[in-house]
Amino acid sequence: MPSASKGENTYRYTVGDTLADVGPVVLAADRDAGLAGVDDERRNALQVCLEEALANLAMHGQARGASKDITVDLAVLPNGQVTMTVCDSCVAFSPIPAPQKPPESDSPGGRGIRLLHAFSQNVRYWTEGERNFLEISI
Amino acid sequence: MQLTVEELAGGITKATLVGRMDIEGAQAVDMRLNVLAGSANKLILDMAEVSFLASMGLRTIMMCARALGAKGKTMAICAPQPAVDKVLRSSGVDEVVKIYATAGEASAALSA
């Protein structure tokens, strides 16, 4: 399984570079969140947001080195809130100010960013050195 | 993810999806939905048994809708579960593809 517990209700997942690597991590995070007592609505939001963030990196992330070096840290707070931090070594690209497709557009892409905002309470993106961080609170 | 196809009266094709429409699920039905988009005149996507939907599944649905729309043909979605319905509406898919509570309502709307 792609997870390792870091402590009480905190988990770390290492993610491969391709789209095929995303699903097992999303399922593992959902499983761990369920065991930590997260309710169904938040677990669904967790999966929606994590698939979007990781699929984005798999399809569009440009590795600066040999690997995109993606990790996900999941923390379940005592009040049931979930914080996920997706960290990567790709060329920095913030999803937060990305233009969003207008609803009437029939274009197949570009809707994931809207999901990220709709299913989270807060999204932050920052860079430290060559590492990028996307923090999603649910 | 499973996909079954049924021909209804009035030249309507109903595609019933079952399972998780995550990355793997979307990839599993992508090709067949593309083929349906090329052959159907009026398509209903029955999502009653879809337990999860996220961005890659949305992409599959929108590609199907786009292919049909480009030929002047119509598509509708019916019976999504609440969690799936929230994904469809918050992403704006409902502005492009009409969503109905039941397959009967969708069928009546496409027959009109």
GROMACS .gro file of C-alpha atoms in nm:
model
  250
    1MET     CA    1   0.000   0.000   0.000
    2PRO     CA    2   0.131   0.351  -0.077
    3SER     CA    3   0.092   0.486   0.276
    4ALA     CA    4   0.288   0.505   0.597
    5SER     CA    5   0.146   0.639   0.919
    6LYS     CA    6   0.352   0.926   1.059
    7GLY     CA    7   0.172   0.948   1.390
    8GLU     CA    8  -0.175   0.959   1.535
    9ASN     CA    9  -0.412   1.043   1.248
   10THR     CA   10  -0.132   1.170   1.025
   11TYR     CA   11  -0.029   0.981   0.714
   12ARG     CA   12   0.222   1.018   0.432
   13TYR     CA   13   0.184   0.876   0.082
   14THR     CA   14   0.449   0.860  -0.189
   15VAL     CA   15   0.304   0.902  -0.538
   16GLY     CA   16   0.453   0.791  -0.871
   17ASP     CA   17   0.470   1.023  -1.170
   18THR     CA   18   0.192   0.878  -1.385
   19LEU     CA   19  -0.188   0.883  -1.392
   20ALA     CA   20  -0.193   0.512  -1.307
   21ASP     CA   21  -0.025   0.591  -0.975
   22VAL     CA   22  -0.299   0.829  -0.860
   23GLY     CA   23  -0.593   0.594  -0.794
   24PRO     CA   24  -0.424   0.370  -0.532
   25VAL     CA   25  -0.316   0.676  -0.332
   26VAL     CA   26  -0.665   0.829  -0.339
   27LEU     CA   27  -0.812   0.499  -0.218
   28ALA     CA   28  -0.548   0.462   0.055
   29ALA     CA   29  -0.610   0.817   0.180
   30ASP     CA   30  -0.985   0.752   0.183
   31ARG     CA   31  -0.933   0.428   0.375
   32ASP     CA   32  -0.711   0.597   0.634
   33ALA     CA   33  -0.951   0.891   0.670
   34GLY     CA   34  -1.236   0.646   0.727
   35LEU     CA   35  -1.039   0.462   0.997
   36ALA     CA   36  -0.965   0.799   1.159
   37GLY     CA   37  -1.337   0.870   1.183
   38VAL     CA   38  -1.384   1.119   0.899
   39ASP     CA   39  -1.747   1.138   0.786
   40ASP     CA   40  -1.864   1.026   0.442
   41GLU     CA   41  -1.917   1.377   0.303
   42ARG     CA   42  -1.562   1.485   0.390
   43ARG     CA   43  -1.421   1.156   0.259
   44ASN     CA   44  -1.591   1.216  -0.074
   45ALA     CA   45  -1.453   1.572  -0.084
   46LEU     CA   46  -1.108   1.440   0.006
   47GLN     CA   47  -1.114   1.198  -0.287
   48VAL     CA   48  -1.248   1.458  -0.533
   49CYS     CA   49  -0.980   1.712  -0.436
   50LEU     CA   50  -0.694   1.463  -0.417
   51GLU     CA   51  -0.773   1.308  -0.756
   52GLU     CA   52  -0.784   1.656  -0.909
   53ALA     CA   53  -0.454   1.768  -0.754
   54LEU     CA   54  -0.265   1.448  -0.836
   55ALA     CA   55  -0.412   1.400  -1.185
   56ASN     CA   56  -0.309   1.758  -1.262
   57LEU     CA   57   0.049   1.681  -1.161
   58ALA     CA   58   0.050   1.350  -1.350
   59MET     CA   59  -0.077   1.507  -1.672
   60HIS     CA   60   0.072   1.857  -1.664
   61GLY     CA   61   0.351   1.862  -1.405
   62GLN     CA   62   0.694   1.919  -1.558
   63ALA     CA   63   0.960   1.745  -1.350
   64ARG     CA   64   1.273   1.949  -1.287
   65GLY     CA   65   1.477   1.637  -1.219
   66ALA     CA   66   1.445   1.264  -1.279
   67SER     CA   67   1.118   1.245  -1.084
   68LYS     CA   68   0.829   1.468  -0.988
   69ASP     CA   69   0.893   1.350  -0.631
   70ILE     CA   70   0.530   1.377  -0.519
   71THR     CA   71   0.419   1.317  -0.162
   72VAL     CA   72   0.086   1.370   0.014
   73ASP     CA   73   0.057   1.440   0.386
   74LEU     CA   74  -0.286   1.381   0.535
   75ALA     CA   75  -0.384   1.503   0.880
   76VAL     CA   76  -0.717   1.440   1.049
   77LEU     CA   77  -0.787   1.694   1.321
   78PRO     CA   78  -0.985   1.614   1.637
   79ASN     CA   79  -1.286   1.807   1.502
   80GLY     CA   80  -1.295   1.581   1.195
   81GLN     CA   81  -1.147   1.840   0.961
   82VAL     CA   82  -0.896   1.707   0.710
   83THR     CA   83  -0.586   1.882   0.580
   84MET     CA   84  -0.397   1.745   0.281
   85THR     CA   85  -0.065   1.882   0.165
   86VAL     CA   86   0.049   1.776  -0.181
   87CYS     CA   87   0.420   1.841  -0.231
   88ASP     CA   88   0.612   1.810  -0.559
   89SER     CA   89   0.934   1.910  -0.732
   90CYS     CA   90   0.780   2.014  -1.065
   91VAL     CA   91   0.809   2.351  -1.229
   92ALA     CA   92   0.589   2.567  -1.005
   93PHE     CA   93   0.231   2.610  -1.120
   94SER     CA   94  -0.037   2.738  -0.887
   95PRO     CA   95  -0.389   2.606  -0.952
   96ILE     CA   96  -0.543   2.878  -0.739
   97PRO     CA   97  -0.543   3.176  -0.978
   98ALA     CA   98  -0.593   2.955  -1.285
   99PRO     CA   99  -0.871   3.082  -1.513
  100GLN     CA  100  -1.191   2.885  -1.472
  101LYS     CA  101  -1.408   2.774  -1.760
  102PRO     CA  102  -1.740   2.955  -1.779
  103PRO     CA  103  -2.030   2.717  -1.708
  104GLU     CA  104  -2.168   2.739  -2.060
  105SER     CA  105  -1.844   2.613  -2.213
  106ASP     CA  106  -1.862   2.256  -2.343
  107SER     CA  107  -1.487   2.211  -2.330
  108PRO     CA  108  -1.400   1.880  -2.160
  109GLY     CA  109  -1.112   2.010  -1.948
  110GLY     CA  110  -1.062   2.288  -1.694
  111ARG     CA  111  -1.346   2.196  -1.460
  112GLY     CA  112  -1.128   2.027  -1.201
  113ILE     CA  113  -1.005   2.353  -1.054
  114ARG     CA  114  -1.365   2.454  -0.989
  115LEU     CA  115  -1.412   2.125  -0.806
  116LEU     CA  116  -1.108   2.195  -0.590
  117HIS     CA  117  -1.259   2.520  -0.472
  118ALA     CA  118  -1.614   2.385  -0.439
  119PHE     CA  119  -1.515   2.085  -0.224
  120SER     CA  120  -1.263   2.253   0.007
  121GLN     CA  121  -1.282   2.514   0.280
  122ASN     CA  122  -0.944   2.661   0.198
  123VAL     CA  123  -0.671   2.611  -0.063
  124ARG     CA  124  -0.317   2.750  -0.034
  125TYR     CA  125  -0.020   2.716  -0.269
  126TRP     CA  126   0.338   2.813  -0.202
  127THR     CA  127   0.694   2.725  -0.302
  128GLU     CA  128   0.999   2.665  -0.082
  129GLY     CA  129   1.320   2.620  -0.279
  130GLU     CA  130   1.241   2.366  -0.550
  131ARG     CA  131   0.945   2.215  -0.362
  132ASN     CA  132   0.586   2.325  -0.427
  133PHE     CA  133   0.310   2.283  -0.169
  134LEU     CA  134  -0.065   2.267  -0.225
  135GLU     CA  135  -0.256   2.262   0.103
  136ILE     CA  136  -0.624   2.170   0.090
  137SER     CA  137  -0.845   2.197   0.397
  138ILE     CA  138  -1.172   2.005   0.397
  139MET     CA  139  -1.674   0.047  -1.386
  140GLN     CA  140  -1.941  -0.122  -1.597
  141LEU     CA  141  -2.139   0.019  -1.888
  142THR     CA  142  -2.452  -0.135  -2.034
  143VAL     CA  143  -2.642   0.002  -2.330
  144GLU     CA  144  -3.014  -0.020  -2.397
  145GLU     CA  145  -3.220   0.109  -2.688
  146LEU     CA  146  -3.542   0.282  -2.580
  147ALA     CA  147  -3.843   0.394  -2.781
  148GLY     CA  148  -3.813   0.716  -2.978
  149GLY     CA  149  -3.459   0.654  -3.093
  150ILE     CA  150  -3.316   0.707  -2.746
  151THR     CA  151  -3.008   0.520  -2.630
  152LYS     CA  152  -2.962   0.472  -2.256
  153ALA     CA  153  -2.615   0.404  -2.120
  154THR     CA  154  -2.611   0.283  -1.761
  155LEU     CA  155  -2.290   0.329  -1.564
  156VAL     CA  156  -2.215   0.124  -1.253
  157GLY     CA  157  -1.925   0.177  -1.013
  158ARG     CA  158  -1.667   0.444  -0.936
  159MET     CA  159  -1.605   0.697  -1.211
  160ASP     CA  160  -1.255   0.776  -1.092
  161ILE     CA  161  -0.946   0.767  -1.314
  162GLU     CA  162  -0.960   0.392  -1.366
  163GLY     CA  163  -1.336   0.393  -1.406
  164ALA     CA  164  -1.329   0.675  -1.660
  165GLN     CA  165  -1.061   0.499  -1.862
  166ALA     CA  166  -1.265   0.178  -1.857
  167VAL     CA  167  -1.565   0.340  -2.029
  168ASP     CA  168  -1.397   0.615  -2.232
  169MET     CA  169  -1.375   0.423  -2.558
  170ARG     CA  170  -1.728   0.280  -2.546
  171LEU     CA  171  -1.880   0.618  -2.466
  172ASN     CA  172  -1.687   0.767  -2.757
  173VAL     CA  173  -1.834   0.504  -2.986
  174LEU     CA  174  -2.183   0.572  -2.848
  175ALA     CA  175  -2.135   0.944  -2.902
  176GLY     CA  176  -2.065   0.864  -3.265
  177SER     CA  177  -2.369   0.646  -3.318
  178ALA     CA  178  -2.647   0.764  -3.083
  179ASN     CA  179  -2.901   1.029  -3.176
  180LYS     CA  180  -3.029   1.093  -2.824
  181LEU     CA  181  -2.826   0.964  -2.533
  182ILE     CA  182  -2.925   0.927  -2.167
  183LEU     CA  183  -2.645   0.862  -1.920
  184ASP     CA  184  -2.799   0.681  -1.623
  185MET     CA  185  -2.576   0.753  -1.323
  186ALA     CA  186  -2.795   0.606  -1.048
  187GLU     CA  187  -2.535   0.339  -0.970
  188VAL     CA  188  -2.230   0.564  -0.991
  189SER     CA  189  -2.092   0.593  -0.638
  190PHE     CA  190  -1.810   0.840  -0.705
  191LEU     CA  191  -1.729   1.100  -0.969
  192ALA     CA  192  -1.427   1.329  -0.996
  193SER     CA  193  -1.237   1.528  -1.256
  194MET     CA  194  -1.137   1.252  -1.498
  195GLY     CA  195  -1.492   1.117  -1.503
  196LEU     CA  196  -1.618   1.468  -1.574
  197ARG     CA  197  -1.375   1.488  -1.864
  198THR     CA  198  -1.516   1.165  -2.009
  199ILE     CA  199  -1.875   1.291  -1.976
  200MET     CA  200  -1.794   1.628  -2.131
  201MET     CA  201  -1.609   1.471  -2.425
  202CYS     CA  202  -1.915   1.258  -2.495
  203ALA     CA  203  -2.147   1.560  -2.468
  204ARG     CA  204  -1.919   1.765  -2.690
  205ALA     CA  205  -1.908   1.495  -2.961
  206LEU     CA  206  -2.288   1.468  -2.962
  207GLY     CA  207  -2.340   1.843  -2.952
  208ALA     CA  208  -2.107   1.895  -3.247
  209LYS     CA  209  -2.347   1.687  -3.456
  210GLY     CA  210  -2.657   1.858  -3.324
  211LYS     CA  211  -2.752   1.559  -3.111
  212THR     CA  212  -2.860   1.562  -2.749
  213MET     CA  213  -2.752   1.407  -2.423
  214ALA     CA  214  -2.901   1.401  -2.075
  215ILE     CA  215  -2.790   1.269  -1.738
  216CYS     CA  216  -3.033   1.103  -1.500
  217ALA     CA  217  -3.059   0.994  -1.136
  218PRO     CA  218  -2.720   1.093  -0.997
  219GLN     CA  219  -2.664   1.020  -0.628
  220PRO     CA  220  -2.624   1.335  -0.411
  221ALA     CA  221  -2.242   1.323  -0.399
  222VAL     CA  222  -2.223   1.277  -0.775
  223ASP     CA  223  -2.488   1.543  -0.833
  224LYS     CA  224  -2.279   1.793  -0.633
  225VAL     CA  225  -1.977   1.725  -0.856
  226LEU     CA  226  -2.185   1.770  -1.172
  227ARG     CA  227  -2.338   2.098  -1.056
  228SER     CA  228  -2.037   2.257  -0.887
  229SER     CA  229  -1.827   2.197  -1.196
  230GLY     CA  230  -2.091   2.352  -1.421
  231VAL     CA  231  -2.165   2.038  -1.622
  232ASP     CA  232  -2.536   2.096  -1.559
  233GLU     CA  233  -2.511   2.414  -1.769
  234VAL     CA  234  -2.415   2.202  -2.070
  235VAL     CA  235  -2.595   1.872  -2.006
  236LYS     CA  236  -2.941   1.866  -1.849
  237ILE     CA  237  -2.977   1.655  -1.535
  238TYR     CA  238  -3.304   1.478  -1.454
  239ALA     CA  239  -3.415   1.299  -1.138
  240THR     CA  240  -3.525   0.983  -1.319
  241ALA     CA  241  -3.465   0.799  -1.644
  242GLY     CA  242  -3.835   0.848  -1.725
  243GLU     CA  243  -3.809   1.224  -1.696
  244ALA     CA  244  -3.497   1.228  -1.910
  245SER     CA  245  -3.661   1.007  -2.170
  246ALA     CA  246  -3.972   1.228  -2.179
  247ALA     CA  247  -3.759   1.541  -2.221
  248LEU     CA  248  -3.556   1.394  -2.506
  249SER     CA  249  -3.871   1.266  -2.677
  250ALA     CA  250  -4.039   1.607  -2.671
   0.00000   0.00000   0.00000
